[in-house]
Backbone as ProteinMPNN parsed JSONL, in Angstrom:
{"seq_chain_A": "XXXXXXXXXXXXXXXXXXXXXXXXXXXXXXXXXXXXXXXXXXXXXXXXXXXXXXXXXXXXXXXXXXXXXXXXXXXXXXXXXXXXXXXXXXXXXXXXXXXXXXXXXXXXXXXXXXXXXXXXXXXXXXXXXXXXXXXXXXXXXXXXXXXXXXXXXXXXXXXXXXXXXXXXXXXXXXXXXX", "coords_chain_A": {"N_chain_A": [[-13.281, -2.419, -38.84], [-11.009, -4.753, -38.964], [-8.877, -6.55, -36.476], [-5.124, -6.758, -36.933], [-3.936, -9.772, -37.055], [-1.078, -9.81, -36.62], [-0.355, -8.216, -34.579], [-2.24, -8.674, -32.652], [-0.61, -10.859, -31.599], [1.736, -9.338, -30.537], [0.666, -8.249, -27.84], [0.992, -8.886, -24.684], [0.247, -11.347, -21.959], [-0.5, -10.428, -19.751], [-1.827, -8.192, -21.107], [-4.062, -9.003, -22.488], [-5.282, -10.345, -20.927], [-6.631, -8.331, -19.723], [-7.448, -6.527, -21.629], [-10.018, -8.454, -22.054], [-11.175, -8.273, -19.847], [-12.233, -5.902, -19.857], [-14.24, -6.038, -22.146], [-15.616, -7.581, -20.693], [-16.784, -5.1, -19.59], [-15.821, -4.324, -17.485], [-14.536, -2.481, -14.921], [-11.242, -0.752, -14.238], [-10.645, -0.849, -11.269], [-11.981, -3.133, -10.935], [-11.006, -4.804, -12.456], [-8.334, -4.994, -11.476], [-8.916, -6.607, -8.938], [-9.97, -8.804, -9.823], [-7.688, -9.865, -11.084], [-5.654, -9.334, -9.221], [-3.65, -7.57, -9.423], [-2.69, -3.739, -9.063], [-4.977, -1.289, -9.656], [-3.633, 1.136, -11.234], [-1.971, -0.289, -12.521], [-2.953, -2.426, -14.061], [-4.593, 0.062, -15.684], [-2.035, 0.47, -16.922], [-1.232, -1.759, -18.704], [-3.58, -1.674, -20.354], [-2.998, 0.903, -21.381], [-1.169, 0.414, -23.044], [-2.111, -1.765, -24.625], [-4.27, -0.363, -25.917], [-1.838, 1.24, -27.582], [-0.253, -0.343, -28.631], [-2.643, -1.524, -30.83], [-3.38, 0.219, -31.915], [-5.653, 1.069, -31.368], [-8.709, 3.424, -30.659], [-9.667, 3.603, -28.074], [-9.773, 1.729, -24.574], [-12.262, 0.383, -25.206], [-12.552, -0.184, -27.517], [-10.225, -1.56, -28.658], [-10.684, -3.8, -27.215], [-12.907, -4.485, -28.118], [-11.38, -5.714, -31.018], [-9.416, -7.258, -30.038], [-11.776, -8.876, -29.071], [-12.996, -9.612, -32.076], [-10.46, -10.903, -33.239], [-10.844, -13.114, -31.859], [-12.805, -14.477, -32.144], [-13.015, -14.493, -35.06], [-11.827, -16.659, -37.55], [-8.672, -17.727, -38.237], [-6.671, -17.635, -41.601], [-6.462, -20.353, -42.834], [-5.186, -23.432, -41.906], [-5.786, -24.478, -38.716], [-3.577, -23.521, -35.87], [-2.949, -25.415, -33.468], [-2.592, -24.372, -30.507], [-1.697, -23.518, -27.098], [-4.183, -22.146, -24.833], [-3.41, -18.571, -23.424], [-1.805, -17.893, -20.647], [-3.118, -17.498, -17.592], [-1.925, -14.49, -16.292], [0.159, -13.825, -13.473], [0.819, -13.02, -10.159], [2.53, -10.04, -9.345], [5.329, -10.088, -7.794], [6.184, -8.926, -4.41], [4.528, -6.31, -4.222], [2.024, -5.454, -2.732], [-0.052, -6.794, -0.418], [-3.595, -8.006, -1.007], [-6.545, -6.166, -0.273], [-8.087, -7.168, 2.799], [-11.299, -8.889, 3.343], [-14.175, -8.163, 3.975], [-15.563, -8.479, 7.156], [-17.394, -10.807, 8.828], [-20.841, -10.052, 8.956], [-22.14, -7.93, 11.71], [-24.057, -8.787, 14.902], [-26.755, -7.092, 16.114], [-28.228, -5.75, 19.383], [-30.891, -5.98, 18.48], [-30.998, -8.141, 17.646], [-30.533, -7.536, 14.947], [-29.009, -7.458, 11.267], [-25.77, -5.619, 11.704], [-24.385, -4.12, 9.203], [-20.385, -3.89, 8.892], [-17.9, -2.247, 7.616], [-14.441, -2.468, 5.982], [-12.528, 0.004, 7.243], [-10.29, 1.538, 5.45], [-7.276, 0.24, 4.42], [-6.564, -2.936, 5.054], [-4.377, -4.775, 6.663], [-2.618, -7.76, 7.132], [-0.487, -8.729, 9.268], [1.954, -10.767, 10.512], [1.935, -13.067, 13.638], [4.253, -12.843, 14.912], [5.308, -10.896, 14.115], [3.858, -8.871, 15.066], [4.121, -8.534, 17.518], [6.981, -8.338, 17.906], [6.782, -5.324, 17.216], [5.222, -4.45, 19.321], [6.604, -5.003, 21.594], [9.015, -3.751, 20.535], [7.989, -0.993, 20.746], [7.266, -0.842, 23.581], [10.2, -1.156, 24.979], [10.748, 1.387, 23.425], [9.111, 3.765, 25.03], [10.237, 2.829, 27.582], [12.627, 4.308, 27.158], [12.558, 6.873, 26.791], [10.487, 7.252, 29.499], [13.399, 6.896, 31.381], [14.863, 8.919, 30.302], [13.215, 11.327, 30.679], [13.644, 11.171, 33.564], [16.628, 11.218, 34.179], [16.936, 13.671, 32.955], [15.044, 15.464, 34.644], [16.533, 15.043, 37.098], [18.968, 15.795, 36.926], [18.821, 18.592, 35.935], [17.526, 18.857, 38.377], [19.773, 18.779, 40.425], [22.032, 20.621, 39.387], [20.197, 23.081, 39.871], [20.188, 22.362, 43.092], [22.914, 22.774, 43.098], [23.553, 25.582, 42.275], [21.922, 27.075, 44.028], [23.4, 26.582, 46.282], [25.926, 27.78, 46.141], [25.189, 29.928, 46.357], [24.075, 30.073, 49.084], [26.106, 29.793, 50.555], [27.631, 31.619, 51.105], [29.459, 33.03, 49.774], [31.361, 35.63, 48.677], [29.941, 38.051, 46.632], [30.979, 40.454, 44.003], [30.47, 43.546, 43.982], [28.011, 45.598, 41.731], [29.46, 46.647, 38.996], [32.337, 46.688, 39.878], [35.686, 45.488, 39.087], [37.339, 42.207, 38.284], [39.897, 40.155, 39.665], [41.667, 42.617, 40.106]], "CA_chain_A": [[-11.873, -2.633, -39.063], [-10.698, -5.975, -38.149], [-7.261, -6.447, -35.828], [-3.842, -7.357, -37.683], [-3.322, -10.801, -36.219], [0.575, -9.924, -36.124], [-0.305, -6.634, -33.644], [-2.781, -9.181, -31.663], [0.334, -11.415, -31.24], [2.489, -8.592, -29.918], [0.242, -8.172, -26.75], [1.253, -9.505, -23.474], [-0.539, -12.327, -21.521], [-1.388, -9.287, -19.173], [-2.965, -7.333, -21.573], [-5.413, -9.813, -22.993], [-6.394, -10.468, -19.832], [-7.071, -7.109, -19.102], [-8.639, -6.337, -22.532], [-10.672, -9.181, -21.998], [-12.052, -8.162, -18.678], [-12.904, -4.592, -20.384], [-14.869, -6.467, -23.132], [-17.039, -7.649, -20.312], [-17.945, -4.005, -19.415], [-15.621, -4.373, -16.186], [-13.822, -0.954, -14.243], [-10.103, -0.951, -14.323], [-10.577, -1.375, -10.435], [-12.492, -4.412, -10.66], [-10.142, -5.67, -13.216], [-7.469, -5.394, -10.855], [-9.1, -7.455, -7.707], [-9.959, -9.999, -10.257], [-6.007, -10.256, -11.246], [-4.37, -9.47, -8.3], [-3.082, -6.04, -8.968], [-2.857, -2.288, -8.724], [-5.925, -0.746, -10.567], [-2.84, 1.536, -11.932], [-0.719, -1.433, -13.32], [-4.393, -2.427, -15.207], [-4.295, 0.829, -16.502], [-0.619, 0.813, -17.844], [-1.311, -2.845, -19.774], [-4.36, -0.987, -20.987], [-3.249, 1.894, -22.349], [-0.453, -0.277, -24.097], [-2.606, -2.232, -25.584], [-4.44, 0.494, -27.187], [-1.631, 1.751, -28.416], [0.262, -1.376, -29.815], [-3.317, -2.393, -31.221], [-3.629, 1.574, -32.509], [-6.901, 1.974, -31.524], [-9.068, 4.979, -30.4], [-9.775, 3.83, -27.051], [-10.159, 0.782, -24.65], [-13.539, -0.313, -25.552], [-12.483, -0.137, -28.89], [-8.925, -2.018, -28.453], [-11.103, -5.085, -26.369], [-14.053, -5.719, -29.803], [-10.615, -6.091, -31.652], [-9.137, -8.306, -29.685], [-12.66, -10.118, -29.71], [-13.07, -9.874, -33.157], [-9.823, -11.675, -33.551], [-10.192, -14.246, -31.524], [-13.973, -15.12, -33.387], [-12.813, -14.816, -36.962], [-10.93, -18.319, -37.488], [-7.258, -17.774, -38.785], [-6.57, -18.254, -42.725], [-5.124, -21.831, -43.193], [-5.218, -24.652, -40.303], [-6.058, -24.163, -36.914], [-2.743, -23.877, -35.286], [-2.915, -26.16, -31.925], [-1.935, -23.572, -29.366], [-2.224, -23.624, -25.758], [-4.787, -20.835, -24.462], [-2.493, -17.913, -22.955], [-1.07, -18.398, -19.11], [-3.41, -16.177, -16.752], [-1.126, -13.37, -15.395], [0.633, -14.295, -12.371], [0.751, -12.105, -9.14], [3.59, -9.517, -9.174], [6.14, -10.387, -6.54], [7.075, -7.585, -4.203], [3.196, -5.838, -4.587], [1.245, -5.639, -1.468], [-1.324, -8.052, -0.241], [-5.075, -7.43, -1.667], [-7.351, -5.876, 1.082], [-9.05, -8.419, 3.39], [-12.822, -8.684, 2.803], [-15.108, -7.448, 4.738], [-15.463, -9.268, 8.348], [-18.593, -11.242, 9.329], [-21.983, -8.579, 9.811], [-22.574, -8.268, 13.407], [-25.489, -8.746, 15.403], [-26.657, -5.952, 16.784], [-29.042, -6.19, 20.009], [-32.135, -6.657, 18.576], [-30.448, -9.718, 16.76], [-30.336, -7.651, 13.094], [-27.312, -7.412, 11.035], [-25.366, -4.308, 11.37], [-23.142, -4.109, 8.074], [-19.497, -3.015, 9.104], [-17.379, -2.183, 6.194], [-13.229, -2.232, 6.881], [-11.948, 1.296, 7.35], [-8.904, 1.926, 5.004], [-6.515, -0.542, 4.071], [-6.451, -3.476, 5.917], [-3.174, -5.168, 6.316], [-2.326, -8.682, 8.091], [0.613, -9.127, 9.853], [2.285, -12.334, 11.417], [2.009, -12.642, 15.35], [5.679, -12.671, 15.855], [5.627, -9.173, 13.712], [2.918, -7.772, 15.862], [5.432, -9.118, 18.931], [8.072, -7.296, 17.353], [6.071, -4.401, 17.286], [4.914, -4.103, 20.515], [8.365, -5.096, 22.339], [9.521, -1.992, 20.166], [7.26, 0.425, 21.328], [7.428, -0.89, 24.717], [11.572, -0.536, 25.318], [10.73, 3.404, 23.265], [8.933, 3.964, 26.11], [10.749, 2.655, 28.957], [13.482, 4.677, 27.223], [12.169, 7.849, 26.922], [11.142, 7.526, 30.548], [14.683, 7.096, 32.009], [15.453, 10.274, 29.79], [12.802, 12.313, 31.513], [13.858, 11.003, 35.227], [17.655, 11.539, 34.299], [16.847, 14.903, 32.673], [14.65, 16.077, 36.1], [17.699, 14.561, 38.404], [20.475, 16.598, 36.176], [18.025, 20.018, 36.622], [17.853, 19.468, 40.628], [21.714, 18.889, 40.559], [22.255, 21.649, 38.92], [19.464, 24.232, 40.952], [21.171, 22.732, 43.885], [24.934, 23.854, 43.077], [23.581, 27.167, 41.888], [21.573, 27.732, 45.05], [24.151, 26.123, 47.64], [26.67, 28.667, 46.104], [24.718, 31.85, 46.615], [23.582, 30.684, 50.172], [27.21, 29.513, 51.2], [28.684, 33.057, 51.605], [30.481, 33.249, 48.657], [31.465, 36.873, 47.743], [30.065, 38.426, 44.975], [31.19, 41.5, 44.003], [29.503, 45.042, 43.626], [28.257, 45.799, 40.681], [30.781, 47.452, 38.247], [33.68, 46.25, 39.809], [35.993, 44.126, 38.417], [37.75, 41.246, 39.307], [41.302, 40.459, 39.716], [42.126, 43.557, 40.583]], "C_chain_A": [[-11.438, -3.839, -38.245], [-8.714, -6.0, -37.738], [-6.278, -7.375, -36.521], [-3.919, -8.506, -36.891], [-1.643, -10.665, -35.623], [0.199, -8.718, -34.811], [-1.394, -7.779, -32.339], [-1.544, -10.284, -30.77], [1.395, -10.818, -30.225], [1.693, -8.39, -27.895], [0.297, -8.952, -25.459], [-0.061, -10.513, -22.513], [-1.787, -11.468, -20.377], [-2.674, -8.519, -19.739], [-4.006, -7.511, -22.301], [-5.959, -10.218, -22.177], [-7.302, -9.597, -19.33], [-8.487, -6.668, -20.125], [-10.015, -7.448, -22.823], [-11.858, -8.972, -20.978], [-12.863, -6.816, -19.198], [-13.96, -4.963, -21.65], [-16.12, -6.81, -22.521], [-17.718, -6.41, -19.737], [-17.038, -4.155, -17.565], [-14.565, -2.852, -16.012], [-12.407, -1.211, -13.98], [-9.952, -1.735, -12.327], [-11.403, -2.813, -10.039], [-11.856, -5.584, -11.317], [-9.322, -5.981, -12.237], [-7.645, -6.377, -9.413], [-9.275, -8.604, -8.713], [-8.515, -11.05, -10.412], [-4.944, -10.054, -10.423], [-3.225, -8.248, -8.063], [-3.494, -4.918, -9.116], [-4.165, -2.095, -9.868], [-4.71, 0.501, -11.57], [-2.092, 0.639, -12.942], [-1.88, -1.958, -14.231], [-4.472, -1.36, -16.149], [-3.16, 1.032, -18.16], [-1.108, -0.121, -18.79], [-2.233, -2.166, -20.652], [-4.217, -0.311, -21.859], [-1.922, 1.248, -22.976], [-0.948, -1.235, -24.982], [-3.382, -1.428, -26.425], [-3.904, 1.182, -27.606], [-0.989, 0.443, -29.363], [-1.267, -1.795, -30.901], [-3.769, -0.585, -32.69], [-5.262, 1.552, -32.187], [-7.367, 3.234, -30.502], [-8.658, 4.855, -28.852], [-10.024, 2.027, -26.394], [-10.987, -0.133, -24.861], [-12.921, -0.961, -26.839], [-11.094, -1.236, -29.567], [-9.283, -3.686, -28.233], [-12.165, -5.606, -27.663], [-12.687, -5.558, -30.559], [-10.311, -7.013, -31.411], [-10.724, -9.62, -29.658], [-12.724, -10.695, -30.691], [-12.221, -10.592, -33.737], [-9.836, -12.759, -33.351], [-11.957, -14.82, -31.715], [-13.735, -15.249, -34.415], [-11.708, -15.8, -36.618], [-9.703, -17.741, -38.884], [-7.763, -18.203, -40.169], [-5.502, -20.228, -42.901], [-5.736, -22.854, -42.197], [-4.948, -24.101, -39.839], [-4.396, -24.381, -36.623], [-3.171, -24.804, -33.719], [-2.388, -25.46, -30.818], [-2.796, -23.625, -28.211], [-3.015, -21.792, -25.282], [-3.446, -19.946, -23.408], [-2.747, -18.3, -21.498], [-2.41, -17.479, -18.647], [-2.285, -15.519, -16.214], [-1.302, -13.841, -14.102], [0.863, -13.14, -11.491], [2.47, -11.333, -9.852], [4.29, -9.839, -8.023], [6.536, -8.787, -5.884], [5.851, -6.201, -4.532], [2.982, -6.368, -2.899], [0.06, -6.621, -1.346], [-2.502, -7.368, -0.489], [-5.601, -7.163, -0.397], [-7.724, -6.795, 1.341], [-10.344, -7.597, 3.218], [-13.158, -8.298, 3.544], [-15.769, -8.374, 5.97], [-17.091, -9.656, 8.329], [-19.596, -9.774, 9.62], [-21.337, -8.874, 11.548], [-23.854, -8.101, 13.851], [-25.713, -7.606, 16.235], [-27.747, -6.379, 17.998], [-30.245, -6.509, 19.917], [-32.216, -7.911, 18.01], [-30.803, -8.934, 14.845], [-29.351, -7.603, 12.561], [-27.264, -6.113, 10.774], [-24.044, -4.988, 10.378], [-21.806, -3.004, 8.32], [-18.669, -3.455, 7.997], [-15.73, -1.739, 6.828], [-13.014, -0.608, 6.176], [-10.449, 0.982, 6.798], [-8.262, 1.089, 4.31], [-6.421, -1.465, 4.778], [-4.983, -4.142, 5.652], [-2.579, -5.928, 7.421], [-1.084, -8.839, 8.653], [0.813, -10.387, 11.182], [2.119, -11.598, 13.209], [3.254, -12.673, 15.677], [5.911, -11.238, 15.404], [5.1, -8.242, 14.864], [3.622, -8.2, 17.414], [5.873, -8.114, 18.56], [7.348, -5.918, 17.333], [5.673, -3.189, 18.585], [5.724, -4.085, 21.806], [8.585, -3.822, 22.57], [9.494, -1.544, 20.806], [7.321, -0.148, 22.985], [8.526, -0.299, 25.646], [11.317, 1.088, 24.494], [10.047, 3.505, 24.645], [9.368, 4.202, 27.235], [12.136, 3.857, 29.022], [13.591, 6.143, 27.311], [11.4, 8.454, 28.638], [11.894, 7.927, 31.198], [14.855, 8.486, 31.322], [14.635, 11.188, 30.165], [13.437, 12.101, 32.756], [15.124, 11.315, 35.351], [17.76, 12.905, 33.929], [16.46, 15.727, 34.164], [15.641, 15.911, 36.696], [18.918, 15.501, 37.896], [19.887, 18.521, 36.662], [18.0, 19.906, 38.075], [19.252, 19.473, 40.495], [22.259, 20.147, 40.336], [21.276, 22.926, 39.842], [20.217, 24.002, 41.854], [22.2, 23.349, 44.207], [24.496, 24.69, 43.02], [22.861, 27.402, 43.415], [22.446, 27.484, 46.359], [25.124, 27.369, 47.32], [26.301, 29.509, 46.386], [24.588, 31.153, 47.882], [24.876, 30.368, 51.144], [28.187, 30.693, 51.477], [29.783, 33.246, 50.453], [30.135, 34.829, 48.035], [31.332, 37.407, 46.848], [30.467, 40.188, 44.872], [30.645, 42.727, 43.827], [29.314, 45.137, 42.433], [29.151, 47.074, 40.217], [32.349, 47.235, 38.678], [34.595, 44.938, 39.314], [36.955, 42.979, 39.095], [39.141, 40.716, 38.821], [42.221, 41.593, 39.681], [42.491, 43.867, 41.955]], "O_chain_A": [[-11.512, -3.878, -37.017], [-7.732, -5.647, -38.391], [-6.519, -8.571, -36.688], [-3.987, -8.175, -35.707], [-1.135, -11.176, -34.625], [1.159, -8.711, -34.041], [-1.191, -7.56, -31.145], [-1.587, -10.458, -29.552], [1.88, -11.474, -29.302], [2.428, -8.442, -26.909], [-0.613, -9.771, -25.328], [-1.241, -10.167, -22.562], [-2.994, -11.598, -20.17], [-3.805, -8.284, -19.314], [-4.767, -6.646, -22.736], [-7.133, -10.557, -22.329], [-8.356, -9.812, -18.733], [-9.686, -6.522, -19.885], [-10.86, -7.232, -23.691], [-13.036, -9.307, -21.104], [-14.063, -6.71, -18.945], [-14.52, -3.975, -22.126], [-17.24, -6.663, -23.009], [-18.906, -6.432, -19.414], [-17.738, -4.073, -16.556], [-13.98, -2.326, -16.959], [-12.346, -2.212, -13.266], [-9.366, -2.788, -12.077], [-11.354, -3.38, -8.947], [-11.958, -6.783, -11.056], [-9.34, -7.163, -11.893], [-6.645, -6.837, -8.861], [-8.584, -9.567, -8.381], [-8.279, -12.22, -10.112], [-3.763, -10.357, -10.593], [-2.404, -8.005, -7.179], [-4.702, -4.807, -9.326], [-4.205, -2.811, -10.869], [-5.087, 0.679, -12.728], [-1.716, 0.998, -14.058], [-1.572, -1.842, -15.418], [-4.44, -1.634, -17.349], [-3.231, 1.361, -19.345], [-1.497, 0.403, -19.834], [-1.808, -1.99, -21.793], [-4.801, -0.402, -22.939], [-1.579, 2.117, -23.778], [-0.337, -1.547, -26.005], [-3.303, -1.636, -27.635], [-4.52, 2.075, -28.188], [-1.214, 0.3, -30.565], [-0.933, -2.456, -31.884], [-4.235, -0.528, -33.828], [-6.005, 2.14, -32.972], [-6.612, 3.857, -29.755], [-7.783, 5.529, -28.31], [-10.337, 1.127, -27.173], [-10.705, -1.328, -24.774], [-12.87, -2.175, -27.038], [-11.044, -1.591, -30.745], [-8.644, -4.617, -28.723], [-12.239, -6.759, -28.089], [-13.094, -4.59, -31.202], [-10.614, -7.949, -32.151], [-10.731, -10.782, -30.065], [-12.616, -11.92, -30.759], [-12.63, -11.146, -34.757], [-9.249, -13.592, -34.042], [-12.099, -15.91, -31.16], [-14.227, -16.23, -34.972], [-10.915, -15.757, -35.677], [-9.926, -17.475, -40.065], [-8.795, -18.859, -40.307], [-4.406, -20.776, -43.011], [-6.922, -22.809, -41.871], [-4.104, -23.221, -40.01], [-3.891, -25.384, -37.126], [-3.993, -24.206, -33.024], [-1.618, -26.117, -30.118], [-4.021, -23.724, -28.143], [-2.506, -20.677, -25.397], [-2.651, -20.613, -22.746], [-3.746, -18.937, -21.164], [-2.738, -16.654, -19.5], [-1.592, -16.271, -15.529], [-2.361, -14.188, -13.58], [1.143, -12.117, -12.114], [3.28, -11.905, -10.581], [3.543, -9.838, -7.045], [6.985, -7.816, -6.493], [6.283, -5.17, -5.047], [3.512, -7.228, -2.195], [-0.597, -7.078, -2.282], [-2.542, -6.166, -0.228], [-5.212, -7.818, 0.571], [-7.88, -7.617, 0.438], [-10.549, -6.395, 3.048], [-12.255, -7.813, 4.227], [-16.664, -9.102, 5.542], [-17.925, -8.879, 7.864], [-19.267, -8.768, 10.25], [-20.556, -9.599, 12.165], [-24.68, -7.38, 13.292], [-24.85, -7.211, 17.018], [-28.295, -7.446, 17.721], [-30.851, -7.134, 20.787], [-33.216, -8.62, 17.892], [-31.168, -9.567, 13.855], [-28.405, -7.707, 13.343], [-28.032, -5.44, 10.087], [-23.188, -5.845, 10.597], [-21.87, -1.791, 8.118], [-18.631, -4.582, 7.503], [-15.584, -0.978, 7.784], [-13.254, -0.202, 5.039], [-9.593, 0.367, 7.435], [-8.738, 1.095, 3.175], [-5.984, -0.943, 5.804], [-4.468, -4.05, 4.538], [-2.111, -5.385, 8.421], [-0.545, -9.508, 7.772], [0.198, -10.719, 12.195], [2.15, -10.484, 13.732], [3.474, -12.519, 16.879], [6.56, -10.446, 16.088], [5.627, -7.27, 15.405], [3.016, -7.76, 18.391], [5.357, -7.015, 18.765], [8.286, -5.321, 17.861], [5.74, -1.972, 18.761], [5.56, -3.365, 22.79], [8.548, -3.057, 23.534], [10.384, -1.333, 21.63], [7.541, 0.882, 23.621], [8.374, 0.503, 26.567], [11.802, 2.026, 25.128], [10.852, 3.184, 25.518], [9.19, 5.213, 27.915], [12.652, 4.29, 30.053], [14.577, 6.664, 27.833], [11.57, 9.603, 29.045], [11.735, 9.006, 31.77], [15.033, 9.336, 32.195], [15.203, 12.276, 30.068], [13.924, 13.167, 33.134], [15.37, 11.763, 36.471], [18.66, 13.515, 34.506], [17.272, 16.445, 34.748], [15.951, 17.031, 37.101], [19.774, 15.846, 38.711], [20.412, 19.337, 37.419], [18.409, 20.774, 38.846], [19.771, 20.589, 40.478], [22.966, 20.678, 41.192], [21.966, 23.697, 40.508], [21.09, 24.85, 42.037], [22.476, 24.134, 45.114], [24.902, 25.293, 44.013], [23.582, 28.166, 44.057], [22.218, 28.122, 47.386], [25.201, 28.132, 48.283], [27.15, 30.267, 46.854], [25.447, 31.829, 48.449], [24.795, 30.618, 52.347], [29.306, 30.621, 51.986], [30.928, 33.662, 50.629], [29.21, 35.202, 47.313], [32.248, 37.502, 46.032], [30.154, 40.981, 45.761], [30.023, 42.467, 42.797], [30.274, 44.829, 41.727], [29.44, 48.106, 40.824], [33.33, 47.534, 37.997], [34.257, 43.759, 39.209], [37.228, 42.949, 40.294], [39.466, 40.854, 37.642], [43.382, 41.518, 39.28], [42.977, 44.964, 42.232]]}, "name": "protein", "num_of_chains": 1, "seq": "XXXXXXXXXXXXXXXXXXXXXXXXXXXXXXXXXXXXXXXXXXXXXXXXXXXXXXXXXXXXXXXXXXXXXXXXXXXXXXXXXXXXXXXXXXXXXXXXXXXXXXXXXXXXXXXXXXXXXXXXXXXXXXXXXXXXXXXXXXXXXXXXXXXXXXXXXXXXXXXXXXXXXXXXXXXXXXXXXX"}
């Protein structure tokens, strides 16, 4: 079954990139380091292109789009410019950093360290800002233990200067202002 040219037209610059990368046999997450985003947002173009294209599945969505763009149009070649590559999303997080130099280990072989998690660069005036922060939390939470302890002696004091200052207490059961 060969793809409507009008339904190959409808497909976004995204999602011929995408179905393009799935034509070579590539993993939605490898699509997305190639292009710059979410392995989810690969997905979405994905599964919109197999449905605007109606087919079963994406394999099946990506030899359409091949098949269109090998069989040569009826009529003259139009002169069109090959589609844009898909441009970063703005407002998307930065791609993981790679994977740091091996290291030598002491007998001089390479130990392979692989980054733990997400890595995620930040400017040196951020990581300033940062560390300021947490510095004044600190200092401030301090003072609020040392003024907390100083408010508790203040307080034990009065209560124990009153009992040992002779101050009358009364018997129990009796009452007072009487």
């Amino acid at each position: 079954m060969a793809a409507d040219p009008a339904l190959i037209a409808t497909l976004s610059p995204q999602q011929v990139a995408c179905l393009r990368l799935v034509g070579e046999l590539r993993t939605s997450k490898q699509i997305a380091e190639i292009l710059g985003i979410s392995s989810h947002t690969v997905d979405t173009h994905l599964s919109n292109a197999v449905r605007k294209l109606a087919a079963a599945n994406r394999m099946e969505a990506a030899r359409l789009l091949g098949d269109a763009a090998i069989a040569p149009p009826p009529g003259p070649a139009p002169q069109a410019a090959p589609p844009a590559p898909p441009q970063r999303l703005t407002g998307q997080s930065p791609p993981v950093a790679t994977s740091p130099a091996p290291v030598l280990d002491r007998a001089g072989q390479q130990d392979d360290v692989a980054p733990v998690g997400r890595q995620v660069a930040l400017s040196r005036w951020l990581r300033l800002a940062i560390i300021a922060g947490g510095a004044v939390a600190l200092v401030y939470a301090v003072v609020l233990v040392v003024v907390g302890a100083e408010v508790i002696m203040r307080m034990t004091d009065e209560y124990g200067h009153s009992r040992s200052a002779g101050v009358a207490s009364s018997p129990p059961g009796a009452s007072r202002g009487m």
